[in-house]
Amino acid sequence: MGEYEQREEEVALPFDPANTANDGSVIFIGKVRSEWTSRPDCPKNLVQARERGHGAKVEVFEPYLEGLIGLEKFSHAYIVYWMHQARRDLIVQYPRFKDMPTGTFALRSPVRPNPISLAIVKILSIDAKEGIIEIDAIDCLDGTPLLDIKPWFDSVDNVKI
Amino acid sequence: MGEYEQREEEVALPFDPANTANDGSVIFIGKVRSEWTSRPDCPKNLVQARERGHGAKVEVFEPYLEGLIGLEKFSHAYIVYWMHQARRDLIVQYPRFKDMPTGTFALRSPVRPNPISLAIVKILSIDAKEGIIEIDAIDCLDGTPLLDIKPWFDSVDNVKI
């Protein structure tokens, strides 16, 4: 938690969800495998991750392997993961790239009441027997716990601006 | 749970995540407000929801209101919600619209180890004082617990096919 210190003008909740959250529980179904092993080295978003040119993998634990049946029909998927190292109590944050304090729900920061992150990634290959999915890029640390994989649909998930 | 009965050729995990999940805990930060009050009436996806033409709202609970500061700069947002009525142990499912049993991670079904759903929606208005966000549509039941709101970025979240 030490890496996520509270800066001036940032606002913390009067309680810490890390200690009080009990409305539902998650189970880790796998791990994200990336080239990034420390926070300073980790890209800030998927665009940066793609620019740096390393691929990444998603590892699905054994009990869940059958859940991958049919995923090979999709070009892209949502990867949903749990930012287990992030503090959860900052509701207003002041990232260095912003010119004013900004609400957590207007940021993609890992720091949020529920540290759930997501990325839409390109599927490069699937080894359903080993539970390994190769993807084009990811912006989280190696070993980040996996919560879910969802197929991506052009009709539902693409925004026509 | 009775509405989600196991069909022939569906596969359940040897354990039920609803009882064994304890890797992390979530906190409900609000509620989705929709026109859909029963599962048979609920649209199956966002495309259906949009076609039926009702708007929807997201209600953010009081402690989290400051988290909305700056969200008005975005045209679209991710709504992340918790499918609290869904069973969690089916890893292969056979929905009526599919011609074969399909892995949970190749489906957008609410039935999954972690019942986290998401939708990319258009923001119509934000009342930050009351914590009400009007959105174009949503495909979940009225009262569905809210986990997160994230800004949507064209550069990161839109797939150029």
PDB file of C-alpha atoms in Angstrom:
ATOM      1  CA  MET A   1       0.000   0.000   0.000  1.00  0.00           C
ATOM      2  CA  GLY A   2       2.968   2.289   0.617  1.00  0.00           C
ATOM      3  CA  GLU A   3       3.289   3.025  -3.060  1.00  0.00           C
ATOM      4  CA  TYR A   4      -0.187   4.559  -3.093  1.00  0.00           C
ATOM      5  CA  GLU A   5       0.281   7.461  -0.732  1.00  0.00           C
ATOM      6  CA  GLN A   6      -2.401  10.074  -0.359  1.00  0.00           C
ATOM      7  CA  ARG A   7      -1.456  13.362  -2.036  1.00  0.00           C
ATOM      8  CA  GLU A   8      -2.635  16.852  -1.231  1.00  0.00           C
ATOM      9  CA  GLU A   9      -6.230  17.492  -2.371  1.00  0.00           C
ATOM     10  CA  GLU A  10      -6.939  13.778  -2.582  1.00  0.00           C
ATOM     11  CA  VAL A  11      -9.964  12.644  -0.560  1.00  0.00           C
ATOM     12  CA  ALA A  12     -10.285   9.371   1.337  1.00  0.00           C
ATOM     13  CA  LEU A  13     -13.553   7.709   2.286  1.00  0.00           C
ATOM     14  CA  PRO A  14     -14.391   7.771   6.012  1.00  0.00           C
ATOM     15  CA  PHE A  15     -13.965   3.983   5.972  1.00  0.00           C
ATOM     16  CA  ASP A  16     -11.644   1.625   4.147  1.00  0.00           C
ATOM     17  CA  PRO A  17     -13.437  -0.794   1.802  1.00  0.00           C
ATOM     18  CA  ALA A  18     -10.426  -3.110   2.127  1.00  0.00           C
ATOM     19  CA  ASN A  19     -11.611  -3.774   5.690  1.00  0.00           C
ATOM     20  CA  THR A  20     -15.364  -3.284   5.428  1.00  0.00           C
ATOM     21  CA  ALA A  21     -16.262  -4.857   2.082  1.00  0.00           C
ATOM     22  CA  ASN A  22     -18.437  -7.893   2.621  1.00  0.00           C
ATOM     23  CA  ASP A  23     -21.332  -7.608   0.188  1.00  0.00           C
ATOM     24  CA  GLY A  24     -19.921 -10.363  -2.000  1.00  0.00           C
ATOM     25  CA  SER A  25     -16.774 -12.417  -2.433  1.00  0.00           C
ATOM     26  CA  VAL A  26     -14.602 -13.139  -5.425  1.00  0.00           C
ATOM     27  CA  ILE A  27     -12.559 -16.171  -6.319  1.00  0.00           C
ATOM     28  CA  PHE A  28      -9.357 -16.014  -8.345  1.00  0.00           C
ATOM     29  CA  ILE A  29      -9.678 -18.172 -11.454  1.00  0.00           C
ATOM     30  CA  GLY A  30      -6.196 -17.626 -12.876  1.00  0.00           C
ATOM     31  CA  LYS A  31      -3.372 -15.150 -13.299  1.00  0.00           C
ATOM     32  CA  VAL A  32      -2.275 -12.553 -15.782  1.00  0.00           C
ATOM     33  CA  ARG A  33       1.258 -13.189 -17.070  1.00  0.00           C
ATOM     34  CA  SER A  34       2.974  -9.997 -18.206  1.00  0.00           C
ATOM     35  CA  GLU A  35       6.473  -8.604 -18.639  1.00  0.00           C
ATOM     36  CA  TRP A  36       5.845  -6.047 -15.906  1.00  0.00           C
ATOM     37  CA  THR A  37       7.189  -6.979 -12.486  1.00  0.00           C
ATOM     38  CA  SER A  38       7.240  -3.634 -10.667  1.00  0.00           C
ATOM     39  CA  ARG A  39       4.843  -0.710 -10.586  1.00  0.00           C
ATOM     40  CA  PRO A  40       7.282   1.881 -11.987  1.00  0.00           C
ATOM     41  CA  ASP A  41       7.895  -0.415 -14.949  1.00  0.00           C
ATOM     42  CA  CYS A  42       4.196  -1.120 -15.569  1.00  0.00           C
ATOM     43  CA  PRO A  43       2.514   0.722 -18.460  1.00  0.00           C
ATOM     44  CA  LYS A  44      -0.203   3.120 -17.361  1.00  0.00           C
ATOM     45  CA  ASN A  45      -2.726   1.869 -19.887  1.00  0.00           C
ATOM     46  CA  LEU A  46      -3.234  -0.530 -22.771  1.00  0.00           C
ATOM     47  CA  VAL A  47      -2.077   1.955 -25.396  1.00  0.00           C
ATOM     48  CA  GLN A  48       1.285   2.252 -23.632  1.00  0.00           C
ATOM     49  CA  ALA A  49       1.416  -1.520 -23.180  1.00  0.00           C
ATOM     50  CA  ARG A  50       0.856  -2.062 -26.902  1.00  0.00           C
ATOM     51  CA  GLU A  51       3.483   0.529 -27.803  1.00  0.00           C
ATOM     52  CA  ARG A  52       6.068  -1.275 -25.697  1.00  0.00           C
ATOM     53  CA  GLY A  53       5.462  -4.319 -27.828  1.00  0.00           C
ATOM     54  CA  HIS A  54       5.470  -7.213 -25.384  1.00  0.00           C
ATOM     55  CA  GLY A  55       2.718  -9.732 -25.614  1.00  0.00           C
ATOM     56  CA  ALA A  56       1.115 -11.192 -22.539  1.00  0.00           C
ATOM     57  CA  LYS A  57      -0.667 -14.307 -21.404  1.00  0.00           C
ATOM     58  CA  VAL A  58      -3.640 -15.212 -19.311  1.00  0.00           C
ATOM     59  CA  GLU A  59      -3.361 -18.401 -17.273  1.00  0.00           C
ATOM     60  CA  VAL A  60      -6.610 -20.103 -16.266  1.00  0.00           C
ATOM     61  CA  PHE A  61      -6.512 -22.481 -13.305  1.00  0.00           C
ATOM     62  CA  GLU A  62      -7.341 -26.136 -13.829  1.00  0.00           C
ATOM     63  CA  PRO A  63     -10.901 -26.312 -12.456  1.00  0.00           C
ATOM     64  CA  TYR A  64     -12.015 -23.666 -14.940  1.00  0.00           C
ATOM     65  CA  LEU A  65     -10.497 -24.995 -18.175  1.00  0.00           C
ATOM     66  CA  GLU A  66     -13.793 -26.133 -19.685  1.00  0.00           C
ATOM     67  CA  GLY A  67     -14.973 -22.556 -19.427  1.00  0.00           C
ATOM     68  CA  LEU A  68     -12.762 -21.765 -22.429  1.00  0.00           C
ATOM     69  CA  ILE A  69     -14.750 -23.948 -24.856  1.00  0.00           C
ATOM     70  CA  GLY A  70     -15.902 -21.741 -27.714  1.00  0.00           C
ATOM     71  CA  LEU A  71     -13.733 -18.749 -26.894  1.00  0.00           C
ATOM     72  CA  GLU A  72     -11.648 -19.465 -30.010  1.00  0.00           C
ATOM     73  CA  LYS A  73     -14.534 -18.104 -32.096  1.00  0.00           C
ATOM     74  CA  PHE A  74     -13.856 -14.582 -30.872  1.00  0.00           C
ATOM     75  CA  SER A  75     -11.208 -12.122 -32.010  1.00  0.00           C
ATOM     76  CA  HIS A  76     -11.208 -10.131 -28.778  1.00  0.00           C
ATOM     77  CA  ALA A  77     -12.096 -10.654 -25.135  1.00  0.00           C
ATOM     78  CA  TYR A  78     -12.492  -8.730 -21.920  1.00  0.00           C
ATOM     79  CA  ILE A  79      -9.939  -9.659 -19.291  1.00  0.00           C
ATOM     80  CA  VAL A  80     -11.250  -8.781 -15.822  1.00  0.00           C
ATOM     81  CA  TYR A  81      -8.694  -8.757 -13.029  1.00  0.00           C
ATOM     82  CA  TRP A  82      -8.249  -7.838  -9.387  1.00  0.00           C
ATOM     83  CA  MET A  83      -5.792  -5.086  -8.475  1.00  0.00           C
ATOM     84  CA  HIS A  84      -4.790  -6.728  -5.223  1.00  0.00           C
ATOM     85  CA  GLN A  85      -2.030  -4.248  -4.386  1.00  0.00           C
ATOM     86  CA  ALA A  86      -4.153  -1.106  -4.681  1.00  0.00           C
ATOM     87  CA  ARG A  87      -5.597   0.803  -1.756  1.00  0.00           C
ATOM     88  CA  ARG A  88      -9.383   1.131  -1.936  1.00  0.00           C
ATOM     89  CA  ASP A  89     -10.301   4.202   0.075  1.00  0.00           C
ATOM     90  CA  LEU A  90      -9.437   7.156  -2.195  1.00  0.00           C
ATOM     91  CA  ILE A  91     -12.571   8.644  -3.744  1.00  0.00           C
ATOM     92  CA  VAL A  92     -10.864  11.735  -5.213  1.00  0.00           C
ATOM     93  CA  GLN A  93      -7.402  11.343  -6.709  1.00  0.00           C
ATOM     94  CA  TYR A  94      -4.849  13.709  -8.186  1.00  0.00           C
ATOM     95  CA  PRO A  95      -2.761  11.795 -10.701  1.00  0.00           C
ATOM     96  CA  ARG A  96       0.306  13.593 -12.048  1.00  0.00           C
ATOM     97  CA  PHE A  97      -1.140  13.736 -15.576  1.00  0.00           C
ATOM     98  CA  LYS A  98      -4.303  15.572 -14.444  1.00  0.00           C
ATOM     99  CA  ASP A  99      -4.573  19.322 -13.900  1.00  0.00           C
ATOM    100  CA  MET A 100      -7.109  19.008 -11.100  1.00  0.00           C
ATOM    101  CA  PRO A 101      -8.301  16.502  -8.481  1.00  0.00           C
ATOM    102  CA  THR A 102     -10.576  13.981 -10.145  1.00  0.00           C
ATOM    103  CA  GLY A 103     -13.183  11.525  -8.908  1.00  0.00           C
ATOM    104  CA  THR A 104     -12.210   7.881  -8.848  1.00  0.00           C
ATOM    105  CA  PHE A 105     -15.073   7.005 -11.220  1.00  0.00           C
ATOM    106  CA  ALA A 106     -13.648   9.416 -13.801  1.00  0.00           C
ATOM    107  CA  LEU A 107     -10.273   7.655 -13.644  1.00  0.00           C
ATOM    108  CA  ARG A 108      -9.009   4.230 -14.653  1.00  0.00           C
ATOM    109  CA  SER A 109      -6.696   4.143 -11.628  1.00  0.00           C
ATOM    110  CA  PRO A 110      -6.427   0.762  -9.863  1.00  0.00           C
ATOM    111  CA  VAL A 111      -7.278   2.639  -6.668  1.00  0.00           C
ATOM    112  CA  ARG A 112     -11.071   2.337  -6.266  1.00  0.00           C
ATOM    113  CA  PRO A 113     -13.624   0.883  -3.802  1.00  0.00           C
ATOM    114  CA  ASN A 114     -13.656  -2.368  -5.756  1.00  0.00           C
ATOM    115  CA  PRO A 115     -10.232  -2.884  -7.345  1.00  0.00           C
ATOM    116  CA  ILE A 116     -11.615  -4.477 -10.489  1.00  0.00           C
ATOM    117  CA  SER A 117      -9.873  -3.582 -13.738  1.00  0.00           C
ATOM    118  CA  LEU A 118     -10.642  -4.637 -17.245  1.00  0.00           C
ATOM    119  CA  ALA A 119      -9.011  -4.628 -20.649  1.00  0.00           C
ATOM    120  CA  ILE A 120     -10.286  -5.443 -24.103  1.00  0.00           C
ATOM    121  CA  VAL A 121      -7.511  -7.482 -25.680  1.00  0.00           C
ATOM    122  CA  LYS A 122      -6.878  -9.315 -28.914  1.00  0.00           C
ATOM    123  CA  ILE A 123      -6.775 -13.105 -28.631  1.00  0.00           C
ATOM    124  CA  LEU A 124      -3.696 -14.474 -30.419  1.00  0.00           C
ATOM    125  CA  SER A 125      -3.962 -18.140 -29.432  1.00  0.00           C
ATOM    126  CA  ILE A 126      -5.714 -20.405 -26.947  1.00  0.00           C
ATOM    127  CA  ASP A 127      -4.274 -23.588 -25.466  1.00  0.00           C
ATOM    128  CA  ALA A 128      -7.429 -24.858 -23.786  1.00  0.00           C
ATOM    129  CA  LYS A 129      -5.688 -27.949 -22.391  1.00  0.00           C
ATOM    130  CA  GLU A 130      -3.049 -25.922 -20.559  1.00  0.00           C
ATOM    131  CA  GLY A 131      -5.319 -22.964 -19.907  1.00  0.00           C
ATOM    132  CA  ILE A 132      -3.034 -20.451 -21.614  1.00  0.00           C
ATOM    133  CA  ILE A 133      -4.380 -17.601 -23.728  1.00  0.00           C
ATOM    134  CA  GLU A 134      -1.918 -15.451 -25.603  1.00  0.00           C
ATOM    135  CA  ILE A 135      -3.057 -11.847 -25.926  1.00  0.00           C
ATOM    136  CA  ASP A 136      -1.619  -8.806 -27.648  1.00  0.00           C
ATOM    137  CA  ALA A 137      -0.874  -6.741 -24.535  1.00  0.00           C
ATOM    138  CA  ILE A 138      -1.874  -6.028 -20.952  1.00  0.00           C
ATOM    139  CA  ASP A 139      -1.220  -3.154 -18.580  1.00  0.00           C
ATOM    140  CA  CYS A 140      -1.035  -4.940 -15.229  1.00  0.00           C
ATOM    141  CA  LEU A 141       1.694  -6.605 -13.198  1.00  0.00           C
ATOM    142  CA  ASP A 142       2.765 -10.178 -13.727  1.00  0.00           C
ATOM    143  CA  GLY A 143       0.787 -12.396 -11.375  1.00  0.00           C
ATOM    144  CA  THR A 144      -2.289 -10.167 -11.151  1.00  0.00           C
ATOM    145  CA  PRO A 145      -5.256 -12.329 -10.104  1.00  0.00           C
ATOM    146  CA  LEU A 146      -7.786 -13.077 -12.833  1.00  0.00           C
ATOM    147  CA  LEU A 147     -11.513 -12.777 -12.148  1.00  0.00           C
ATOM    148  CA  ASP A 148     -13.180 -13.336 -15.491  1.00  0.00           C
ATOM    149  CA  ILE A 149     -12.891 -13.612 -19.247  1.00  0.00           C
ATOM    150  CA  LYS A 150     -15.771 -12.468 -21.457  1.00  0.00           C
ATOM    151  CA  PRO A 151     -16.176 -12.599 -25.197  1.00  0.00           C
ATOM    152  CA  TRP A 152     -16.197  -9.239 -26.941  1.00  0.00           C
ATOM    153  CA  PHE A 153     -19.006  -8.483 -29.379  1.00  0.00           C
ATOM    154  CA  ASP A 154     -18.801  -5.768 -32.000  1.00  0.00           C
ATOM    155  CA  SER A 155     -22.581  -5.262 -31.829  1.00  0.00           C
ATOM    156  CA  VAL A 156     -22.685  -4.657 -28.074  1.00  0.00           C
ATOM    157  CA  ASP A 157     -19.224  -3.458 -27.053  1.00  0.00           C
ATOM    158  CA  ASN A 158     -18.032  -1.206 -29.817  1.00  0.00           C
ATOM    159  CA  VAL A 159     -19.039   2.420 -29.618  1.00  0.00           C
ATOM    160  CA  LYS A 160     -19.869   4.077 -32.892  1.00  0.00           C
ATOM    161  CA  ILE A 161     -18.906   7.681 -32.301  1.00  0.00           C
TER     162      ILE A 161
ATOM    163  CA  MET B   1     -31.241 -19.710  -7.879  1.00  0.00           C
ATOM    164  CA  GLY B   2     -34.127 -21.871  -9.027  1.00  0.00           C
ATOM    165  CA  GLU B   3     -34.424 -19.958 -12.257  1.00  0.00           C
ATOM    166  CA  TYR B   4     -30.935 -21.096 -13.261  1.00  0.00           C
ATOM    167  CA  GLU B   5     -31.418 -24.833 -13.423  1.00  0.00           C
ATOM    168  CA  GLN B   6     -28.714 -27.048 -14.820  1.00  0.00           C
ATOM    169  CA  ARG B   7     -29.614 -28.380 -18.277  1.00  0.00           C
ATOM    170  CA  GLU B   8     -28.437 -31.516 -19.989  1.00  0.00           C
ATOM    171  CA  GLU B   9     -24.808 -31.268 -21.192  1.00  0.00           C
ATOM    172  CA  GLU B  10     -24.120 -28.379 -18.862  1.00  0.00           C
ATOM    173  CA  VAL B  11     -21.147 -28.888 -16.525  1.00  0.00           C
ATOM    174  CA  ALA B  12     -20.889 -27.724 -12.932  1.00  0.00           C
ATOM    175  CA  LEU B  13     -17.660 -27.133 -11.050  1.00  0.00           C
ATOM    176  CA  PRO B  14     -16.897 -29.673  -8.286  1.00  0.00           C
ATOM    177  CA  PHE B  15     -17.335 -26.813  -5.803  1.00  0.00           C
ATOM    178  CA  ASP B  16     -19.645 -23.817  -5.643  1.00  0.00           C
ATOM    179  CA  PRO B  17     -17.836 -20.464  -5.749  1.00  0.00           C
ATOM    180  CA  ALA B  18     -20.855 -18.936  -4.030  1.00  0.00           C
ATOM    181  CA  ASN B  19     -19.760 -20.822  -0.901  1.00  0.00           C
ATOM    182  CA  THR B  20     -15.999 -21.047  -1.358  1.00  0.00           C
ATOM    183  CA  ALA B  21     -15.045 -17.657  -2.792  1.00  0.00           C
ATOM    184  CA  ASN B  22     -12.899 -15.768  -0.311  1.00  0.00           C
ATOM    185  CA  ASP B  23      -9.958 -14.372  -2.265  1.00  0.00           C
ATOM    186  CA  GLY B  24     -11.351 -10.855  -2.082  1.00  0.00           C
ATOM    187  CA  SER B  25     -14.508  -8.999  -1.107  1.00  0.00           C
ATOM    188  CA  VAL B  26     -16.614  -6.453  -2.906  1.00  0.00           C
ATOM    189  CA  ILE B  27     -18.669  -3.567  -1.583  1.00  0.00           C
ATOM    190  CA  PHE B  28     -21.824  -2.320  -3.264  1.00  0.00           C
ATOM    191  CA  ILE B  29     -21.464   1.368  -4.132  1.00  0.00           C
ATOM    192  CA  GLY B  30     -24.902   1.922  -5.633  1.00  0.00           C
ATOM    193  CA  LYS B  31     -27.700   0.373  -7.656  1.00  0.00           C
ATOM    194  CA  VAL B  32     -28.729   0.108 -11.257  1.00  0.00           C
ATOM    195  CA  ARG B  33     -32.229   1.459 -11.886  1.00  0.00           C
ATOM    196  CA  SER B  34     -33.907  -0.147 -14.870  1.00  0.00           C
ATOM    197  CA  GLU B  35     -37.383  -0.871 -16.198  1.00  0.00           C
ATOM    198  CA  TRP B  36     -36.775  -4.616 -15.852  1.00  0.00           C
ATOM    199  CA  THR B  37     -38.214  -6.169 -12.707  1.00  0.00           C
ATOM    200  CA  SER B  38     -38.276  -9.872 -13.564  1.00  0.00           C
ATOM    201  CA  ARG B  39     -35.851 -12.131 -15.397  1.00  0.00           C
ATOM    202  CA  PRO B  40     -38.246 -13.110 -18.212  1.00  0.00           C
ATOM    203  CA  ASP B  41     -38.812  -9.429 -18.904  1.00  0.00           C
ATOM    204  CA  CYS B  42     -35.123  -8.522 -18.832  1.00  0.00           C
ATOM    205  CA  PRO B  43     -33.365  -7.974 -22.181  1.00  0.00           C
ATOM    206  CA  LYS B  44     -30.644 -10.519 -22.904  1.00  0.00           C
ATOM    207  CA  ASN B  45     -28.063  -7.917 -23.896  1.00  0.00           C
ATOM    208  CA  LEU B  46     -27.526  -4.210 -24.451  1.00  0.00           C
ATOM    209  CA  VAL B  47     -28.627  -4.314 -28.084  1.00  0.00           C
ATOM    210  CA  GLN B  48     -32.020  -5.682 -27.021  1.00  0.00           C
ATOM    211  CA  ALA B  49     -32.186  -3.165 -24.186  1.00  0.00           C
ATOM    212  CA  ARG B  50     -31.556  -0.286 -26.586  1.00  0.00           C
ATOM    213  CA  GLU B  51     -34.134  -1.603 -29.042  1.00  0.00           C
ATOM    214  CA  ARG B  52     -36.780  -1.638 -26.329  1.00  0.00           C
ATOM    215  CA  GLY B  53     -36.151   2.039 -25.882  1.00  0.00           C
ATOM    216  CA  HIS B  54     -36.235   2.584 -22.136  1.00  0.00           C
ATOM    217  CA  GLY B  55     -33.496   4.586 -20.580  1.00  0.00           C
ATOM    218  CA  ALA B  56     -31.971   3.627 -17.280  1.00  0.00           C
ATOM    219  CA  LYS B  57     -30.233   5.175 -14.319  1.00  0.00           C
ATOM    220  CA  VAL B  58     -27.312   4.427 -12.105  1.00  0.00           C
ATOM    221  CA  GLU B  59     -27.654   5.451  -8.464  1.00  0.00           C
ATOM    222  CA  VAL B  60     -24.439   6.034  -6.504  1.00  0.00           C
ATOM    223  CA  PHE B  61     -24.624   5.830  -2.714  1.00  0.00           C
ATOM    224  CA  GLU B  62     -23.805   8.907  -0.655  1.00  0.00           C
ATOM    225  CA  PRO B  63     -20.273   8.091   0.559  1.00  0.00           C
ATOM    226  CA  TYR B  64     -19.088   7.755  -3.036  1.00  0.00           C
ATOM    227  CA  LEU B  65     -20.544  10.923  -4.592  1.00  0.00           C
ATOM    228  CA  GLU B  66     -17.233  12.757  -4.895  1.00  0.00           C
ATOM    229  CA  GLY B  67     -16.028   9.908  -7.067  1.00  0.00           C
ATOM    230  CA  LEU B  68     -18.173  11.329  -9.879  1.00  0.00           C
ATOM    231  CA  ILE B  69     -16.156  14.566 -10.193  1.00  0.00           C
ATOM    232  CA  GLY B  70     -14.935  14.815 -13.770  1.00  0.00           C
ATOM    233  CA  LEU B  71     -17.085  12.045 -15.188  1.00  0.00           C
ATOM    234  CA  GLU B  72     -19.106  14.679 -17.084  1.00  0.00           C
ATOM    235  CA  LYS B  73     -16.178  15.027 -19.479  1.00  0.00           C
ATOM    236  CA  PHE B  74     -16.855  11.586 -20.926  1.00  0.00           C
ATOM    237  CA  SER B  75     -19.458  10.522 -23.464  1.00  0.00           C
ATOM    238  CA  HIS B  76     -19.510   6.879 -22.379  1.00  0.00           C
ATOM    239  CA  ALA B  77     -18.707   4.851 -19.292  1.00  0.00           C
ATOM    240  CA  TYR B  78     -18.357   1.276 -18.179  1.00  0.00           C
ATOM    241  CA  ILE B  79     -20.965   0.221 -15.657  1.00  0.00           C
ATOM    242  CA  VAL B  80     -19.722  -2.758 -13.620  1.00  0.00           C
ATOM    243  CA  TYR B  81     -22.337  -4.610 -11.610  1.00  0.00           C
ATOM    244  CA  TRP B  82     -22.849  -7.725  -9.507  1.00  0.00           C
ATOM    245  CA  MET B  83     -25.304 -10.361 -10.705  1.00  0.00           C
ATOM    246  CA  HIS B  84     -26.381 -11.281  -7.219  1.00  0.00           C
ATOM    247  CA  GLN B  85     -29.131 -13.667  -8.310  1.00  0.00           C
ATOM    248  CA  ALA B  86     -26.978 -15.843 -10.573  1.00  0.00           C
ATOM    249  CA  ARG B  87     -25.576 -19.221  -9.633  1.00  0.00           C
ATOM    250  CA  ARG B  88     -21.787 -19.378  -9.906  1.00  0.00           C
ATOM    251  CA  ASP B  89     -20.899 -23.027 -10.428  1.00  0.00           C
ATOM    252  CA  LEU B  90     -21.690 -23.702 -14.104  1.00  0.00           C
ATOM    253  CA  ILE B  91     -18.513 -23.801 -16.194  1.00  0.00           C
ATOM    254  CA  VAL B  92     -20.169 -25.123 -19.364  1.00  0.00           C
ATOM    255  CA  GLN B  93     -23.597 -23.798 -20.307  1.00  0.00           C
ATOM    256  CA  TYR B  94     -26.095 -24.559 -23.042  1.00  0.00           C
ATOM    257  CA  PRO B  95     -28.142 -21.446 -23.675  1.00  0.00           C
ATOM    258  CA  ARG B  96     -31.145 -21.862 -25.945  1.00  0.00           C
ATOM    259  CA  PHE B  97     -29.655 -19.631 -28.643  1.00  0.00           C
ATOM    260  CA  LYS B  98     -26.502 -21.788 -28.945  1.00  0.00           C
ATOM    261  CA  ASP B  99     -26.207 -24.947 -31.028  1.00  0.00           C
ATOM    262  CA  MET B 100     -23.737 -26.589 -28.669  1.00  0.00           C
ATOM    263  CA  PRO B 101     -22.623 -26.479 -25.041  1.00  0.00           C
ATOM    264  CA  THR B 102     -20.342 -23.510 -24.557  1.00  0.00           C
ATOM    265  CA  GLY B 103     -17.776 -22.520 -21.956  1.00  0.00           C
ATOM    266  CA  THR B 104     -18.781 -19.836 -19.485  1.00  0.00           C
ATOM    267  CA  PHE B 105     -15.877 -17.625 -20.619  1.00  0.00           C
ATOM    268  CA  ALA B 106     -17.223 -17.688 -24.181  1.00  0.00           C
ATOM    269  CA  LEU B 107     -20.617 -16.445 -22.962  1.00  0.00           C
ATOM    270  CA  ARG B 108     -21.882 -13.222 -21.452  1.00  0.00           C
ATOM    271  CA  SER B 109     -24.262 -15.131 -19.189  1.00  0.00           C
ATOM    272  CA  PRO B 110     -24.597 -13.791 -15.630  1.00  0.00           C
ATOM    273  CA  VAL B 111     -23.800 -17.339 -14.474  1.00  0.00           C
ATOM    274  CA  ARG B 112     -20.014 -17.403 -13.887  1.00  0.00           C
ATOM    275  CA  PRO B 113     -17.509 -17.978 -11.046  1.00  0.00           C
ATOM    276  CA  ASN B 114     -17.472 -14.243 -10.337  1.00  0.00           C
ATOM    277  CA  PRO B 115     -20.868 -12.791 -11.236  1.00  0.00           C
ATOM    278  CA  ILE B 116     -19.438  -9.517 -12.498  1.00  0.00           C
ATOM    279  CA  SER B 117     -21.112  -8.003 -15.543  1.00  0.00           C
ATOM    280  CA  LEU B 118     -20.281  -4.886 -17.455  1.00  0.00           C
ATOM    281  CA  ALA B 119     -21.833  -2.618 -20.022  1.00  0.00           C
ATOM    282  CA  ILE B 120     -20.494   0.288 -22.044  1.00  0.00           C
ATOM    283  CA  VAL B 121     -23.257   2.881 -21.919  1.00  0.00           C
ATOM    284  CA  LYS B 122     -23.835   6.407 -23.119  1.00  0.00           C
ATOM    285  CA  ILE B 123     -23.966   9.034 -20.386  1.00  0.00           C
ATOM    286  CA  LEU B 124     -27.025  11.270 -20.861  1.00  0.00           C
ATOM    287  CA  SER B 125     -26.790  13.351 -17.683  1.00  0.00           C
ATOM    288  CA  ILE B 126     -25.113  13.381 -14.293  1.00  0.00           C
ATOM    289  CA  ASP B 127     -26.605  14.773 -11.093  1.00  0.00           C
ATOM    290  CA  ALA B 128     -23.493  14.565  -8.931  1.00  0.00           C
ATOM    291  CA  LYS B 129     -25.277  15.969  -5.884  1.00  0.00           C
ATOM    292  CA  GLU B 130     -27.936  13.255  -5.910  1.00  0.00           C
ATOM    293  CA  GLY B 131     -25.674  10.597  -7.337  1.00  0.00           C
ATOM    294  CA  ILE B 132     -27.891   9.884 -10.333  1.00  0.00           C
ATOM    295  CA  ILE B 133     -26.487   9.150 -13.778  1.00  0.00           C
ATOM    296  CA  GLU B 134     -28.915   8.823 -16.676  1.00  0.00           C
ATOM    297  CA  ILE B 135     -27.732   6.334 -19.274  1.00  0.00           C
ATOM    298  CA  ASP B 136     -29.109   5.206 -22.625  1.00  0.00           C
ATOM    299  CA  ALA B 137     -29.888   1.606 -21.687  1.00  0.00           C
ATOM    300  CA  ILE B 138     -28.973  -1.312 -19.463  1.00  0.00           C
ATOM    301  CA  ASP B 139     -29.652  -5.040 -19.618  1.00  0.00           C
ATOM    302  CA  CYS B 140     -29.922  -5.931 -15.933  1.00  0.00           C
ATOM    303  CA  LEU B 141     -32.708  -6.040 -13.375  1.00  0.00           C
ATOM    304  CA  ASP B 142     -33.791  -3.005 -11.396  1.00  0.00           C
ATOM    305  CA  GLY B 143     -31.874  -2.911  -8.148  1.00  0.00           C
ATOM    306  CA  THR B 144     -28.798  -4.759  -9.391  1.00  0.00           C
ATOM    307  CA  PRO B 145     -25.869  -3.866  -7.121  1.00  0.00           C
ATOM    308  CA  LEU B 146     -23.288  -1.502  -8.597  1.00  0.00           C
ATOM    309  CA  LEU B 147     -19.560  -2.223  -8.210  1.00  0.00           C
ATOM    310  CA  ASP B 148     -17.841   0.407 -10.293  1.00  0.00           C
ATOM    311  CA  ILE B 149     -18.047   3.117 -12.935  1.00  0.00           C
ATOM    312  CA  LYS B 150     -15.118   3.723 -15.267  1.00  0.00           C
ATOM    313  CA  PRO B 151     -14.638   6.322 -17.987  1.00  0.00           C
ATOM    314  CA  TRP B 152     -14.554   4.965 -21.501  1.00  0.00           C
ATOM    315  CA  PHE B 153     -11.693   6.002 -23.780  1.00  0.00           C
ATOM    316  CA  ASP B 154     -11.837   5.726 -27.535  1.00  0.00           C
ATOM    317  CA  SER B 155      -8.056   5.207 -27.671  1.00  0.00           C
ATOM    318  CA  VAL B 156      -8.025   2.257 -25.272  1.00  0.00           C
ATOM    319  CA  ASP B 157     -11.478   0.716 -25.371  1.00  0.00           C
ATOM    320  CA  ASN B 158     -12.613   0.873 -28.957  1.00  0.00           C
ATOM    321  CA  VAL B 159     -11.579  -1.975 -31.192  1.00  0.00           C
ATOM    322  CA  LYS B 160     -10.668  -1.046 -34.718  1.00  0.00           C
ATOM    323  CA  ILE B 161     -11.583  -4.130 -36.684  1.00  0.00           C
TER     324      ILE B 161
END
